[in-house]
XYZ file of C-alpha atoms in Angstrom:
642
model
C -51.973 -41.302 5.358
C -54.351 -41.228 2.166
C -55.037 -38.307 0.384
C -57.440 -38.142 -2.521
C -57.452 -42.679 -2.082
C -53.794 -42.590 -2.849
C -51.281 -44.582 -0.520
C -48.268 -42.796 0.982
C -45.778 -43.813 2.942
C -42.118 -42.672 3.277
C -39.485 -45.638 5.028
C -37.300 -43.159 6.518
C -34.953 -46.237 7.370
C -34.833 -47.445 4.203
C -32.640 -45.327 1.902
C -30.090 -46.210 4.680
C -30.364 -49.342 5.009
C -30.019 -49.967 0.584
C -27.076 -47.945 0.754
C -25.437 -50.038 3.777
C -26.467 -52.845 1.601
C -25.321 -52.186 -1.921
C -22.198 -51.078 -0.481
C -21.949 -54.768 1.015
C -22.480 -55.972 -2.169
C -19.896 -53.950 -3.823
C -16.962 -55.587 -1.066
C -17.838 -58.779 -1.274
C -18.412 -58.663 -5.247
C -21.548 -59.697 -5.221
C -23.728 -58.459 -8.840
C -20.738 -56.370 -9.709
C -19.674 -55.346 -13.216
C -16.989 -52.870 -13.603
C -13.373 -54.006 -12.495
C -11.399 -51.061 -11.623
C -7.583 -51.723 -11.452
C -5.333 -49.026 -9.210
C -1.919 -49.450 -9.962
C -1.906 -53.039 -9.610
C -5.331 -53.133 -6.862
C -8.176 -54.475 -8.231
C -11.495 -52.888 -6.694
C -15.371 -54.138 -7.681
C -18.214 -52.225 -7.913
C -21.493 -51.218 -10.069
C -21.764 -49.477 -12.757
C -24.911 -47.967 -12.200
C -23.520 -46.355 -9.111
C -20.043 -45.096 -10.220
C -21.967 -43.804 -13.583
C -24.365 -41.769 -11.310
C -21.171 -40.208 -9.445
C -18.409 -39.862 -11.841
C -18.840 -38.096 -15.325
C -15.421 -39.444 -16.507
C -17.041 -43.104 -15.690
C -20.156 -42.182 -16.998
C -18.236 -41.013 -20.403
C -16.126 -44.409 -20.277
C -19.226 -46.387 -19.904
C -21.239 -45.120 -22.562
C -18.491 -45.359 -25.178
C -17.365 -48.628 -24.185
C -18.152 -51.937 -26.260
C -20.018 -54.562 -25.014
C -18.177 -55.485 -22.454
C -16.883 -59.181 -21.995
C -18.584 -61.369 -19.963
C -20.609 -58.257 -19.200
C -17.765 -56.652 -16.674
C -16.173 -53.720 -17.863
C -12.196 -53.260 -17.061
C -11.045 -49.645 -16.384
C -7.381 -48.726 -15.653
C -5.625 -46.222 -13.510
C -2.116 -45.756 -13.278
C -1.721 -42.715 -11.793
C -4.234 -43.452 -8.863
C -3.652 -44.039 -5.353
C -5.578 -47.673 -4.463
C -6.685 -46.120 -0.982
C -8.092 -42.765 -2.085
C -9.933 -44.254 -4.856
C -11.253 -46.645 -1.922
C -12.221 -43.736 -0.380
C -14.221 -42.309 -3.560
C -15.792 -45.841 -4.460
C -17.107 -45.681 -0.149
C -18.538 -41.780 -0.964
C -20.349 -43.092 -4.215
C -22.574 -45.432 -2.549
C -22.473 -43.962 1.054
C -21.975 -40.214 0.614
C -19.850 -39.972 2.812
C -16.165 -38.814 2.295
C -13.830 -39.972 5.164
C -9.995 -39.711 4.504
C -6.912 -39.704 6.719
C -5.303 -36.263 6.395
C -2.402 -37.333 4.866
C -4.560 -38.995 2.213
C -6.283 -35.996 1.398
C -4.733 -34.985 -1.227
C -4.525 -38.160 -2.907
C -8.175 -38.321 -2.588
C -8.837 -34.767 -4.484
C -6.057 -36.075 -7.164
C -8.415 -38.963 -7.809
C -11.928 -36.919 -7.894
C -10.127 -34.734 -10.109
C -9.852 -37.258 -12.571
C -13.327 -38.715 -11.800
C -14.598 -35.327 -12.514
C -15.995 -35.327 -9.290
C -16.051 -31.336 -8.364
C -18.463 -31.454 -5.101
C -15.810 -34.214 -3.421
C -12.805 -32.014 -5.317
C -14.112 -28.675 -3.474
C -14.894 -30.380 -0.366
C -10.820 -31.941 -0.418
C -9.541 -28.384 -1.055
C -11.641 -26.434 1.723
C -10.130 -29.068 4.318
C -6.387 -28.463 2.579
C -6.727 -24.701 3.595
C -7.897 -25.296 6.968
C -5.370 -27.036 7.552
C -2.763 -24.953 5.996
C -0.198 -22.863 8.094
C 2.929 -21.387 7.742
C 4.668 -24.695 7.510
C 2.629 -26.278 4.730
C 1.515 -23.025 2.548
C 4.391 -24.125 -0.487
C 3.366 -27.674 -0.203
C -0.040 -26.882 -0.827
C 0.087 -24.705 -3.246
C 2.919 -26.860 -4.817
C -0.048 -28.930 -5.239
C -2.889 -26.736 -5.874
C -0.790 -25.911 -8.770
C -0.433 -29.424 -10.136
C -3.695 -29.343 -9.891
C -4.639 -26.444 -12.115
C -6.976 -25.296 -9.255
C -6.900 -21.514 -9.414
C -9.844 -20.989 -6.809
C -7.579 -23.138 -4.270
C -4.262 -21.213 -5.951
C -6.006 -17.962 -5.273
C -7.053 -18.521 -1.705
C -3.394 -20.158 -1.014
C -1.877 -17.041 -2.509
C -3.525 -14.824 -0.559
C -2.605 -16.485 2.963
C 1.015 -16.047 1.273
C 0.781 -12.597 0.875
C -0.474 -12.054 4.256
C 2.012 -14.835 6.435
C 4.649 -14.461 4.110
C 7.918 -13.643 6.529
C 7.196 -16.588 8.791
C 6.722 -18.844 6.013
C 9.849 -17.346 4.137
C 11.377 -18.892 7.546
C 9.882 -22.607 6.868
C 11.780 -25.564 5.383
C 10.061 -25.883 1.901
C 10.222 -22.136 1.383
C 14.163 -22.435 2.025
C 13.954 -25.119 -0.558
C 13.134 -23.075 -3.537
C 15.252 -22.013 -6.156
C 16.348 -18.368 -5.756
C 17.016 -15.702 -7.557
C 19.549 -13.164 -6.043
C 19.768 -9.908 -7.159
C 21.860 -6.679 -6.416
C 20.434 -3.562 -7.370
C 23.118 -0.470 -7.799
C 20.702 2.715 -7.337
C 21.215 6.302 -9.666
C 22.856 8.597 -6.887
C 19.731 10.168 -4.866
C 16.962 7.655 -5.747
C 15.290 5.108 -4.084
C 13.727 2.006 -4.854
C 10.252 1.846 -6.087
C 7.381 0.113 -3.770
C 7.022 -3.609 -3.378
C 4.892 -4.460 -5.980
C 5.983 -2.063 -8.708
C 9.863 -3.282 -7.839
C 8.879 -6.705 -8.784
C 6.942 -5.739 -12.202
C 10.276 -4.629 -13.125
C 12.381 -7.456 -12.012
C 9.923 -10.028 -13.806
C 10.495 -7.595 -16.617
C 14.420 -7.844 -16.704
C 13.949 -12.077 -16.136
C 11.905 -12.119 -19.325
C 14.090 -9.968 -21.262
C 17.519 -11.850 -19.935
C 15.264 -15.274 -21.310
C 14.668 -13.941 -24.159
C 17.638 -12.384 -25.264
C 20.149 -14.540 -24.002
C 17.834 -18.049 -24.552
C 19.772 -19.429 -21.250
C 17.458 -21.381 -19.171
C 16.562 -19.444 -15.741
C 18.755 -21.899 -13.690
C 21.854 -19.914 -15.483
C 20.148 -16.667 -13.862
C 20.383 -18.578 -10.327
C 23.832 -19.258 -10.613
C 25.132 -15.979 -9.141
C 24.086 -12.904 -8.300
C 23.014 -10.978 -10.769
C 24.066 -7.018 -10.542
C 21.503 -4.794 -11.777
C 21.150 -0.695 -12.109
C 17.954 1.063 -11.521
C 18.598 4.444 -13.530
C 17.095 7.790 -13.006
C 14.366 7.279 -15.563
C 13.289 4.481 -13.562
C 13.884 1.644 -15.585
C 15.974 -1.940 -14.853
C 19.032 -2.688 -16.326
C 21.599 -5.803 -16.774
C 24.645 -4.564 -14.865
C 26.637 -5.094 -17.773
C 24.405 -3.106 -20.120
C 25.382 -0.337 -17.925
C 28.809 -1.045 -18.028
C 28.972 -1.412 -21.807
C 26.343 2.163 -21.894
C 24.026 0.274 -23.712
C 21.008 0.906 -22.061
C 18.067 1.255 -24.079
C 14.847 3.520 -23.718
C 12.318 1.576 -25.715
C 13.071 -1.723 -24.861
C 11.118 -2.416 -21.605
C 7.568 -1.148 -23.834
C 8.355 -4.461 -26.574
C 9.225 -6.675 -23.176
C 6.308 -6.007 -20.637
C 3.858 -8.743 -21.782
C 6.667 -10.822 -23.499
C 4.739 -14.110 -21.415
C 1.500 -13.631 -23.874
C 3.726 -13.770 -27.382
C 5.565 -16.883 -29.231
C 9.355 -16.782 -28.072
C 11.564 -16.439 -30.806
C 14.008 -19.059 -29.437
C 13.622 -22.666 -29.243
C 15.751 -22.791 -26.235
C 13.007 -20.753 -24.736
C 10.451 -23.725 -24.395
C 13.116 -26.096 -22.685
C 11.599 -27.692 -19.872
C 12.679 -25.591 -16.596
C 14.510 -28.694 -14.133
C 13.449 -26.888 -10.938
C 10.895 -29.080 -9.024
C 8.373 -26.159 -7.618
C 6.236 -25.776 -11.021
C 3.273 -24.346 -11.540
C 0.822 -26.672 -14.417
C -1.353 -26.115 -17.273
C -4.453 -27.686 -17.534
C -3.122 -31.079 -18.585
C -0.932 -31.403 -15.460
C 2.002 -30.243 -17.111
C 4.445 -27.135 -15.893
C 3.282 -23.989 -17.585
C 6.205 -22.676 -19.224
C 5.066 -19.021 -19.850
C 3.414 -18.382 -16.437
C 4.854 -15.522 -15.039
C 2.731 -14.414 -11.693
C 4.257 -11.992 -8.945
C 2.779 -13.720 -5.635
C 3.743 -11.791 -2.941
C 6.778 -9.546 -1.151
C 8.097 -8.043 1.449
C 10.857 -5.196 2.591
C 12.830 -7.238 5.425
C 15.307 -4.386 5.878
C 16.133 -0.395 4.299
C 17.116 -1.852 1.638
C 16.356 -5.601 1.266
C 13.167 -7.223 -0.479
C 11.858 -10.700 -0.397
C 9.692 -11.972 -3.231
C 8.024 -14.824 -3.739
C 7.266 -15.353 -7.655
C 6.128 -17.954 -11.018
C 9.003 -17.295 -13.009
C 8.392 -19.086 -16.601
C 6.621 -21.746 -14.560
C 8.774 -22.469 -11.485
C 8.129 -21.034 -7.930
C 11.369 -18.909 -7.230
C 12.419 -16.890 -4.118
C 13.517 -13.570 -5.808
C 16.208 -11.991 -3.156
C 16.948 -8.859 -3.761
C 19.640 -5.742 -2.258
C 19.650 -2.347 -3.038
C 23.001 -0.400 -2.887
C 24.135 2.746 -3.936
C 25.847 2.635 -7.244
C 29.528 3.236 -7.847
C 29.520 4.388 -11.251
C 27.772 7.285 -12.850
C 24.529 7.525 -14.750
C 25.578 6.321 -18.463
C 24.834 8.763 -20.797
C 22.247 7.775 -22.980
C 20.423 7.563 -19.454
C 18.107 10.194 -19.247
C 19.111 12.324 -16.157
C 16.393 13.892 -13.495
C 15.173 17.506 -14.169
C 15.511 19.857 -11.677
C 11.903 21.673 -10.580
C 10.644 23.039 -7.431
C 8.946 20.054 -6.702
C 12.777 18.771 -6.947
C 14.300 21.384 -4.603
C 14.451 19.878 -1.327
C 16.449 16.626 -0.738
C 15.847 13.687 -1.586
C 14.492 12.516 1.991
C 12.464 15.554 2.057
C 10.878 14.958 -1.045
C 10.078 11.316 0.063
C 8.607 12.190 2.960
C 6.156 14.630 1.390
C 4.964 12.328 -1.547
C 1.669 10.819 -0.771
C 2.032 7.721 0.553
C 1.594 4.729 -1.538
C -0.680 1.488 -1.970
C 1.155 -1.550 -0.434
C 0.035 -3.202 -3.895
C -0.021 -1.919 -7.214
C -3.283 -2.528 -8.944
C -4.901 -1.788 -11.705
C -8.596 -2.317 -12.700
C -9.525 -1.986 -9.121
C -12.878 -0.238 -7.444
C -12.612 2.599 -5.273
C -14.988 4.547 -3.639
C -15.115 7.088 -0.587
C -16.256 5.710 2.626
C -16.508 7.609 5.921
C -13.941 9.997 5.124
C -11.220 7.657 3.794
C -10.128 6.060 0.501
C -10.947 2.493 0.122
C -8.918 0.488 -2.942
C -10.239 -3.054 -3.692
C -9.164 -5.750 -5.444
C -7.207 -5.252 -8.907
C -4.885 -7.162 -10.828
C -0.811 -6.927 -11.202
C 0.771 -8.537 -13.978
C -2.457 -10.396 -14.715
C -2.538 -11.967 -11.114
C -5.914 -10.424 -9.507
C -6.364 -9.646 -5.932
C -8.110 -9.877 -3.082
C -6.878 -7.471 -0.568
C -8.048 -4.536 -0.148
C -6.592 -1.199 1.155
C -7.906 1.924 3.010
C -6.100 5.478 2.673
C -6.896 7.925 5.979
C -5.894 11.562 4.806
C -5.860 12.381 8.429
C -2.121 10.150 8.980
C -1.776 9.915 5.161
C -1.285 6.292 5.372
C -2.570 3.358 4.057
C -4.080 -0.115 6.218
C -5.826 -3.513 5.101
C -9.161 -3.957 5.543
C -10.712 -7.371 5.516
C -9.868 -9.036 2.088
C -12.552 -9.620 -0.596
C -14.255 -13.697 -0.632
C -13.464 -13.774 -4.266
C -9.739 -12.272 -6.377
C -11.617 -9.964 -8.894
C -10.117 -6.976 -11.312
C -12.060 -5.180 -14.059
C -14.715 -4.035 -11.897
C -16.044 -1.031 -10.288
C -17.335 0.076 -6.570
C -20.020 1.801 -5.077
C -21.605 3.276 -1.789
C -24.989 1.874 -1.017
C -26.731 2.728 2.286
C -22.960 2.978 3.989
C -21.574 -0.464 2.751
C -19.577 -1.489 -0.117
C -20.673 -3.036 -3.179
C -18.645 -4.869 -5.719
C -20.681 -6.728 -8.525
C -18.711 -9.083 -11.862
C -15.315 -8.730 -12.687
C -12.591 -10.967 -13.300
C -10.499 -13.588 -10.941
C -7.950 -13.508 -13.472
C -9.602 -17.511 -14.247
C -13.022 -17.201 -15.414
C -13.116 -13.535 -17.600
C -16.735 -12.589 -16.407
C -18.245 -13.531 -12.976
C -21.820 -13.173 -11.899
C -20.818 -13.325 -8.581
C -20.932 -10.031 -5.976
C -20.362 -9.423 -2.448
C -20.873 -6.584 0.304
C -18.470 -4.910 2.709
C -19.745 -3.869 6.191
C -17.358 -1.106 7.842
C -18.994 -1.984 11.279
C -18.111 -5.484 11.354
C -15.182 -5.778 8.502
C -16.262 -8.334 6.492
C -17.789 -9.296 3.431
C -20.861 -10.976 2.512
C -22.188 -12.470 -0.599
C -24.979 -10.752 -2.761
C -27.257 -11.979 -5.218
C -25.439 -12.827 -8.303
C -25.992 -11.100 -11.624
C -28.038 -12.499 -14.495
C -25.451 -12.206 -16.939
C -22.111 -12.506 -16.047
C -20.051 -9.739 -17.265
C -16.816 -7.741 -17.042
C -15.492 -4.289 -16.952
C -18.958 -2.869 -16.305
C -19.829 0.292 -14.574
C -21.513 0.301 -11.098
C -23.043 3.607 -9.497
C -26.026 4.274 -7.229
C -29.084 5.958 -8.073
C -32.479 5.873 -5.595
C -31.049 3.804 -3.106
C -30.246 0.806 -5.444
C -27.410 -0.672 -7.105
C -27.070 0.098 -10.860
C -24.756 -2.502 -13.091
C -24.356 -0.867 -16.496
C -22.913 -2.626 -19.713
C -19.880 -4.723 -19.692
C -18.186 -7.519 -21.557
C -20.095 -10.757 -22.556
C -19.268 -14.178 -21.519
C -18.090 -15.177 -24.774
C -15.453 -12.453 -25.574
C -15.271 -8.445 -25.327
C -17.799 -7.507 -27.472
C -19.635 -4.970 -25.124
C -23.190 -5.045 -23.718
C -26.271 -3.084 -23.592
C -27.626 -4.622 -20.633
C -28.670 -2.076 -17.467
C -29.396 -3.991 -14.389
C -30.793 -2.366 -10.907
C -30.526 -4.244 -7.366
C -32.643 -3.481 -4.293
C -30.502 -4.270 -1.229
C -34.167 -4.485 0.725
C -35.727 -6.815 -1.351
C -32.359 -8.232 -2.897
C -33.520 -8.641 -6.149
C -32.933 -7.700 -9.133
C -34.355 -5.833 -11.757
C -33.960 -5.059 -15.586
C -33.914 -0.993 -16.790
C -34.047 0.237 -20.283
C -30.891 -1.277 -22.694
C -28.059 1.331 -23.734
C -28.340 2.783 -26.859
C -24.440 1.487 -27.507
C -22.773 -1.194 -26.579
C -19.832 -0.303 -23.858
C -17.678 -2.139 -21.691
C -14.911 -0.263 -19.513
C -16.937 2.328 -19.571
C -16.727 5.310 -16.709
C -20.287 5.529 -14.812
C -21.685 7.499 -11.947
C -24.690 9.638 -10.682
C -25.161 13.330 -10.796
C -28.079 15.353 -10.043
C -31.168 11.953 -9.935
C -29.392 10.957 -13.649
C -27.058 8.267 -14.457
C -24.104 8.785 -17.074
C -22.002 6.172 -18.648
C -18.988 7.573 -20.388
C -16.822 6.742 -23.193
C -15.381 2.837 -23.211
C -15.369 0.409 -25.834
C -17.710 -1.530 -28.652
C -15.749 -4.205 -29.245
C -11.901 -2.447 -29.076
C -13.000 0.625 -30.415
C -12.667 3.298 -28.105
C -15.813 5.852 -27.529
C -15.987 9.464 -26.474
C -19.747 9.156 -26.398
C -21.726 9.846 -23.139
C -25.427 8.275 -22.703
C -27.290 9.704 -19.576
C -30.175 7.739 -17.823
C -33.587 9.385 -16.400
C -35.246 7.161 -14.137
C -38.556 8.846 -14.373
C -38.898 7.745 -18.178
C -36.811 4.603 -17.916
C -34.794 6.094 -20.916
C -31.143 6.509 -22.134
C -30.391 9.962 -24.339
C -27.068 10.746 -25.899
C -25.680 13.638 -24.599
C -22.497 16.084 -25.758
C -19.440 13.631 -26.625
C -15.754 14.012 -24.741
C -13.227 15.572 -26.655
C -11.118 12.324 -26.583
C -12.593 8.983 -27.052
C -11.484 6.582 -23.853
C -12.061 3.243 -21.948
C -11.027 2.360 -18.930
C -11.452 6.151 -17.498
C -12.077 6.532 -13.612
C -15.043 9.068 -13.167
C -16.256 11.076 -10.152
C -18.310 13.727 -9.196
C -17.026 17.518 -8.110
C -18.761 20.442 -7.302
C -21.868 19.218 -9.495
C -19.746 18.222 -12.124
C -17.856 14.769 -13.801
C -14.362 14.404 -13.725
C -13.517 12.048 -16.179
C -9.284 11.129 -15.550
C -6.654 9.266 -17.827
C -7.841 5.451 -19.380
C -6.731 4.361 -22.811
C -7.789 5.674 -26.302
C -6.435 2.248 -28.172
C -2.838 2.859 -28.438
C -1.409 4.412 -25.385
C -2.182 5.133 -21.568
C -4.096 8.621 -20.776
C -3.012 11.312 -18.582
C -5.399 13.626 -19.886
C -8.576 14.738 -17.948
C -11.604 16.590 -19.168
C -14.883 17.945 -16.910
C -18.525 17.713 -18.250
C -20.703 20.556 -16.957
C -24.545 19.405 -17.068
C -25.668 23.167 -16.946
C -24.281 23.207 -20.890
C -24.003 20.576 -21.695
C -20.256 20.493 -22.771
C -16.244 19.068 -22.044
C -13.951 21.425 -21.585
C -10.059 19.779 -20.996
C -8.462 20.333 -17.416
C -4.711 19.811 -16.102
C -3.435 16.749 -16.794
C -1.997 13.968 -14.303
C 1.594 13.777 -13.530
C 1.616 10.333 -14.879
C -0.565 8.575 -17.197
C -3.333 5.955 -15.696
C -5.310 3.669 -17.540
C -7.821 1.850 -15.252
C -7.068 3.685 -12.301
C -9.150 4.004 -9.627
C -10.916 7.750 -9.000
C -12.881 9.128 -5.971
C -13.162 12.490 -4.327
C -11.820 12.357 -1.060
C -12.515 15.013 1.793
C -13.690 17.521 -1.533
C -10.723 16.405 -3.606
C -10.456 14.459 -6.711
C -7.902 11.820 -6.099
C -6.491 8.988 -8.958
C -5.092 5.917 -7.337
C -3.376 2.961 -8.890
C -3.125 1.850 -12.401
C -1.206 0.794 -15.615
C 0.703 3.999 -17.219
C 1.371 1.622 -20.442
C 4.803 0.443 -18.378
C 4.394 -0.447 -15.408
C 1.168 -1.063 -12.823
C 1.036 1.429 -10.342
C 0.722 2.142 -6.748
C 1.267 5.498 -6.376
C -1.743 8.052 -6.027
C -2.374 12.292 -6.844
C -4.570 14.847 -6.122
C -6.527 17.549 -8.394
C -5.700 21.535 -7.079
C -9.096 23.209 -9.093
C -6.879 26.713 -8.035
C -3.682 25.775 -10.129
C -5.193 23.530 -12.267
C -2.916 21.179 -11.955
C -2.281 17.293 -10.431
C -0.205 17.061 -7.265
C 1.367 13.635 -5.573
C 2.754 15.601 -2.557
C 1.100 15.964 0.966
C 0.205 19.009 0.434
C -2.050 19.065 -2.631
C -4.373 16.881 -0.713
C -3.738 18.832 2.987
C -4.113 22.575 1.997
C -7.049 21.502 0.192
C -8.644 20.029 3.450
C -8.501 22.709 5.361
């Protein structure tokens, strides 16, 4: 064909056929000139090609001399011959075919070649493959890796299979961690996940005070004492009534400061590690995985514990001696009247997780709970409270780990927009929930990637407001609007502050984004949006400056509940009335909740999930407008139903 007296013409066959041929070339060593040496293997091929394929080669290459007798000479040691075989076949070919059992030799070698495309491709077939039997093998691996998209995926098919693989070989293998926990007379245990935030607690304080390495811990079984104020203690601290008050607030995120020993950065001996970016175990990774309550009163865990995967076993038993005395002892209330089985029975029921920085939001009738993080491990799963049987089920799990984000209701499906995956501080990336078929999809991704921003409806659109930058947490003015028809998005008018973890929602055709943070100084100023004029205006202030408040709407007014005003979790709560423009302070929460999650369920405001400055939560209370005050009981959230 000619157009306009130009010649055209496409060879369909012979792209193919130059490939087939170079690759020839490249086995019998014909024109080559890069010598590649394996561990001992010698392999041939162009530079030209590998260059095109491998940034690492394409680094060595341009920094290289003049090589001799114009064939350069690059070393591996660390290589397996066949995979990088494999790789060299890809690079001229594209295409990747490996045994299975090569696999991961294959995505060992990319990873050094800086090839990402063949590095994803190795890791989706790894968890295809994966089942119960080879889940701690893989992520054994992932982990040497430094692959936290394949570590987060792995993790999550842990959580979910985790008492059939806690029956596998490898699992059996770990090093464990037995503990036996003597319980204050008429107290129980705390949920999974806020157990095991206190048990990684105790392990760092033991390490630190003691400077022992954790194999001493694994020696024998360790006797612990969970007192009435709810705190962990070293059997022998009880023993000795030492038990301290303010010592678990200086230990909670002992990982992220120096250790004052220098027997704290020996080199843990146990095999199952988890690496830092140069391959190497990371020594102050501490990461709660995943548990489960085998029995009444038996828990399995599965846990990083200063870099080594550990089995944490753990008993509870009811303790033979009395609370010490510098243990603060239970008040008696009405609330405290009935027994102790009684009482359980009518608390609300709580998360299976603890979270904190998750999204909530109210759909058909029911709380849903997504995503989060716990002890700086994000998650995926997400949870859905029915008021109805006051219990709590899993709904189909997020694609993508993400915390620091918020949730909204458009057009009957769930949206979830930025965040973090505990890897990457700011994504771009959102998805969709469909309650009809119970799964998520993947929406058009932000412009800017952010974190902590707020995310309401308004008009039948999707409204992303503020947030953190990509290049640290100095907040953002940016107001972005999504049309789920068109799926695009669009820019609105800029803030008049900058904000991240602020609280935002709708009321009354307006948008309002409340308090949060310019840079780490906490705001009790309130900005309200008219879409007719595309224009922010300040409106009254809060009475206490906050980020990381949950927000929701009530009887045409915004509840604004606990978050943190820069030294301490919040338990406060204040109301904004539009009508006049003015706060007014309401009951506060039984316990204080910074980034918790808040939605009004079935005409009552509920607070779900997390971090009271101590410990990240699971538990969840209700708001009685007649008393005034914040329930966690049954009833606050049943008498108000009906």
């Amino acid at each position: 064909m000619i157009p306009n007296g130009c010649l055209v013409f496409e060879d369909e066959s012979f792209l193919d056929s130059t490939v087939a041929k170079m690759n020839a070339l490249r086995k019998s060593g014909q024109f080559c000139d890069v010598r590649l040496q394996v561990c001992g293997h010698e392999l041939m091929a162009h530079r030209a090609v590998l260059a095109c394929c491998s940034p690492y080669l394409f680094e060595v290459f341009n920094s290289e001399a003049e090589p001799q007798g114009g064939i350069s000479l690059v070393k591996f040691d660390d290589l397996n011959p066949e995979a990088v075989e494999i790789l060299l076949n890809y690079a001229y070919t594209a295409q990747l075919k490996a045994e299975r059992d090569l696999v991961r030799s294959v995505y060992s070698a990319a990873k050094k070649l800086k090839m990402e495309r063949v590095k994803q491709i190795c890791g989706d077939y790894l968890l295809s493959k994966m089942d119960c039997q080879s889940a701690i093998a893989y992520r054994n691996f992932a982990s040497s890796m430094s692959d936290g998209r394949l570590l987060g995926k792995i993790d999550g098919y842990i959580q979910e299979h985790l008492l059939d693989i806690s029956e596998k070989e490898d699992f059996l293998k770990l090093p464990r961690l037995k503990l036996e926990v003597m319980l204050e007379e008429n107290l129980n245990l705390p949920s999974n996940g806020k157990l095991y935030s206190k048990v990684i607690s105790w392990v760092q304080r033991s390490l630190w005070e003691s400077g022992e390495p954790l194999e001493k811990l694994m020696d024998e079984v360790q006797t612990l004492y969970y007192s009435a104020d709810h705190k962990l203690h070293d059997g022998r601290a009880v023993e000795e009534a030492e038990v301290s008050g303010s010592e678990d607030d200086h230990i909670q995120f002992v990982q992220q400061k120096k250790a004052p020993r220098e027997s704290l950065q020996k080199q843990p001996s146990a095999a199952s590690t988890s690496s830092s970016p140069n391959g190497q175990p990371n020594k102050h990774e501490w990461k709660y995985i995943a548990s489960e309550k085998t029995n009444n009163s038996t828990y399995l865990c599965l846990a990083v514990l200063r870099g080594v995967l550990c089995v944490i076993s753990l008993h509870g038993r009811s303790s033979p001696h009395s609370s010490p005395s510098t243990t603060p002892c239970l008040q008696k209330s009405r609330s405290l009247e009935a027994s102790p089985d009684e009482l359980t029975d009518r608390l609300l029921k709580p998360m299976h997780y603890a979270r904190s920085g998750l999204g909530t939001a109210e759909l058909d009738g029911k709380l849903i709970a997504a995503g989060g993080y716990n002890r700086e491990e994000c998650l995926r799963t997400v949870e859905c409270y029915d008021p109805k049987k006051d219990c709590w089920t899993f709904i189909a799990p997020m694609r993508t780990p993400r915390a620091r984000f918020q949730m909204a209701v458009l057009m009957g499906q769930l949206y979830v927009m930025g965040g973090s995956n505990g890897h990457s501080d700011e994504l771009s990336c959102g998805e969709m929930y469909d309650p009809r078929a119970d799964e998520w999809t993947r929406v058009p991704e932000l412009r800017t990637n952010r974190c902590n921003a707020g995310v309401c409806t308004l008009h039948n659109r999707l409204l992303v407001v503020g947030g953190s930058d990509p290049c640290g947490q100095k907040g953002l003015k940016n107001c972005d609007s999504f049309d789920p028809v068109t799926k695009t998005w669009t820019s609105c008018a800029p803030l008049n502050i900058r904000r991240h973890q602020a609280a935002v929602c709708e009321l009354d055709g307006f948008v309002y984004v409340i308090g949060g943070a310019e840079s780490w100084n906490c705001l009790n100023s309130v900005e309200r949006f008219n879409p007719e004029n595309n224009t922010w205006t300040l409106v009254s202030p809060m009475n206490v400056a906050r980020r990381g408040a949950g927000v929701a709407v009530h009887e045409g007014k915004l509840f604004v509940v606990g978050g943190f005003d820069g030294s301490r979790a919040l338990s406060c709560v204040e109301v904004y009335d539009p009508a006049r423009n003015e706060w007014r302070m309401l009951g506060s929460m039984t316990t204080a909740r910074s980034n918790a999650g808040v939605a009004v369920l079935n005409g009552v405001v509920c607070a779900v999930g997390g971090f009271d400055g101590n410990d990240f939560l699971n538990t969840m209370e209700a708001y009685d407008p007649e008393t005034n005050e914040w329930s966690a009981c049954v009833e606050a959230l049943a008498e108000l139903e009906e």
